[in-house]
């Protein structure tokens, strides 16, 4: 595709990392080689390929229940989460509550015990890195996460589900594709999370950067071209996903043969050694520019791809998602297809921001001639509706058991960034009734305000959707308007929503909303900031860790206890257990009490909550000469 090559050539010159002196941030685990949990098991690299089908041919299943694979996983995972949760809650020392006695008392009915989900919002690298700080705080494997040090280590080990969206999907993908690794290992490994060079330059291989970039784009172009020559539709998302992989996957050339479904094939996964990963994208038909709150939300797990929404209400095996299903079945004369579920393509699908990227061109500060050239290229892409991820053949072609499908009669399913419907926190997978999630820790790195801080828009969007025609049995706690979030400071500190379980018409989880805020670093970088040097990257992660721990407990010494109370809240309701006094105090402090203030707020300019990290001021500056060089290449390719 001529415009795809042209765009990539222009982006070679887009964005350079600012130069800050490296800083030391808290103790971190020694760097180790990241073993590979996902596998290079695609039969032909990035190109999907026909293979023999298994003896039981894959088919589309109804979304009326969990899949057997997920149910089996949950049985294994429960054996790991209960002892981990017991240890975690015991370490919090909740006054007036005997954790061991409680777990012993309900051990015979484990459904009485808490079921925890973690959700990480979109927002580009800002979301990936801010969310990483929260994961670091929640992970007992991290040296700086212990409760004694103000951390929340053990919450990750207690979680059943982890969901990511857009930039949050990069976080989830990086962790799971790379051996369910720790954040410290990702930060200390030379082969991943090297954001000094932007994704539009490619990695620094030690040579002349222009030549390194040329090799990088040649490799990506050839891989995508091979897919197209095999008669699979390709779009900008193919290039985007392959480029992302060079930063997120610890493998040569970003692991072109690494698949999302292969995550499930490792013994540690099937044994429930880690939470169940979920990534989210929205459906969008070609020609549709605005994504409504009623758009179908699709999820990718290691086992399946599909949606709980009543539009399609079905799932297909992730491994065979590229196969030509018809009315839920694979025709007898059709081969199975493997390799379509490339790990980078899944992450790219959840973060296909190109329609939003087009809107940002005029605010980049580039010379007019560059803005016009880039706008022309991106406009052409938009006109051809190629700013989407193409799932062709549509695995749900002619599958319309509910009579509500808008995509059953098309042979292409088109997906876009999971936050396009304003649900920028991946809550939909976690509020499905069949998953019985009790508490969701929702880390919000959205850029809702003028200065790129969250204001609760994502929470409002999910609440409103839960009252719409597409809700399909999902329920969500009552959420106030975004002006109330700002006026009452709900976007500046953690807030619990849904504390009173008896105050809803149907069961909802308790949602612990954790918004990005400045503790030690101004992490409100734009969603489209293309590169970060090591100091900036580490500072955003550290700020995210402080957001999740309230400054290691400096802001509130009872925060760790309150997190434990939130985990236990629904379990207390189910078992009829009296809520300890300290938990009552926590709920009084952190639960939204229904108060609203819908007046137009003043400009939101939050101040630091802790001591600012000592970094020199610097700004990422795009070199005009580099961009002009890239433009010259573009013009040449465009005219060929």
Phi, psi and omega in degrees: 000117189301316183291333178293314179297321180295317179298316181297322179296318178298320185288347175305325182264012188268111167082122171237152181289143173286159184254109174241151177290137177300146178233158176265129181237104175050166180291140179227152179296150176300146179295140177224158174291131182277115174293161188253114178280310171294159187235148174281065190257004175294139187289341184214053179062228182282343184276123174299152185216143175292134177222167174293142179280154172294168183301324172264108186293139181295152179209168177277133178253153176292148179272022182288340180218173168291153174290158176299323181297315179292320179299317178296319177300315183297323177298318178289320182294323181300327179292340178264323185288326184295310176295325178294319179292322178298315178295316181299309182293326177296322181293339181281342178051064180285113184303134177078012182224123179265100184299312184298318179296321180296314181291323177296320183295328185248014182296330181283345177229079189292344176292346176284340184272160190296150176235115193251139173233147176240137182228131183239122189288174171275174181140033176061212181295328176305313181291318179302314186279321176296317176298324179299323177297321177294316178301318179300320179293329185272349192262116183293346179282345183276137184292338182257018185253000186296150178300325180297332180264011179091005182271185179233034182303126183118341178293321176297317180292339179273349187277144176269322184233146170228125182238143178224154183218132178053241178303329174293333177288330175296321178297308181298316180298316180300318181293313188279324179290333182254054169069036185042054188282171175272161177295321179301320179293322177296320181290330186262358180266133184286347188263352179224160176055033172270091187262009177300314172272135179291163178298341181271356174255324185090171185291154174273109182265012175095356180255202174289126189301322180300319180288321176300316180295321179298314178298319180301309182287328175299316181298312181297315182299316181296320180294316180292322178297320178298320178297317181293322179293340176273013175072031171253135179295135177239151180222181177304330182296331176298314178294317181299312181295321178294319179296318177303322184298328179297334179264335190252339186248126180277078180200158179302132180055032177071019175059064182298340181260005180280129183247154179291321183293337183289347175305325185285346188275354180276139181305322181298328180287308182295338177275001177076028183285351183213162177294164181279118184274140179223137177234146191237143172218161179254148175278141175211125177283145175306135181098342178271123185258332182250127180266120182271168177294346178264009176292147180289138178257118179259146179236148175246122170242177178294339182258324192217163172227134178164198183217146175275349184294150185291353178295305178252315174052052181200163180222151178230154180301126182302324184297328186247027186296339180272007182278156186273074177289149178219117182056039174087356182233158175263116182307150184300330182268006182260139175278160168280152178240132176237156177097355179290330186274048177307136185300318178293326179293324176296313178296322178293324178298316181290345185232032182282084189265020192291330176292323175289324179302319179302322181289343184268351188302318185289351180250015183279342184082006178286157174303153183304319183297325179288317179302316182295319181295315181293320178298320180298315180297312183292327177295321178298318177300314181297320180296326179274004182054039180262007179272042182224172169261127184262120173252087183229120011287146177295116182295345181248027177298128181063012177263107186213060184291335181268346185075010184247001185289135175263355185239359185296332184264011177243145182272005176230128172262122182252131183236151180226179181314134185295346178261008184295337179267016181076353175277073188280000170249130185283072183270333185305313179299331187272347179256010175294128185305326183291347181266344171053044179284131182272318184218137179239124172268108188256106181269114187252110178250025183294159176248072186275326185270172179304328183255023170068034171251157178286154174224020176087006181305317182296320179295317179298318182298318179291321177299313181296321179296326181293348178251010181261179183291341183267000187301319174055045175092352177286149179225148184217146180299157175297134183233135179283175179286166186293329177297322177296320177307313184285313184296327180264001179075019181289342177265009183242356181203163178297143177223140176264131176243136180089029184296324181268098183296336181275001185258018179234151182287336176217159186300134174233155172285160166279130181250120175265104184272121184238094183275146175299138181205159182278110174259303182232356182204146176281091185272012182275046175292156183290156178300332185258014172296122192272342186208156179216138172279177187299322181295315180295314179304309183294327180292322178293319177298314180297319177298319178297323177294320179290326175301314184289333184253006186052055178064043183057034177086001181292321181291321178211111183292344180265003186303317180300316178299318182295325174298316177299320178296322178296318178301321186273348192306305182292327177295320175302317180299313183295324186265359180066030182275136176297134181284124180303151182303321182294327177289323175301319178296319179298314181294325177297324185279320190251343181283134172293128188262010178095354178292140177233155173212093189268012176296152176299121183281160171290167179303133184276112182228079184290147177262168180294142179261347179217187181287125181296139176297146184272082175247143174292146176294138177201157179228138175288114184249129175281124179289121182298323181295323179294318180294319179298322177297317179296321180296322179299319178295320180300311182301318179298315180292323183296326184270354182290000000 
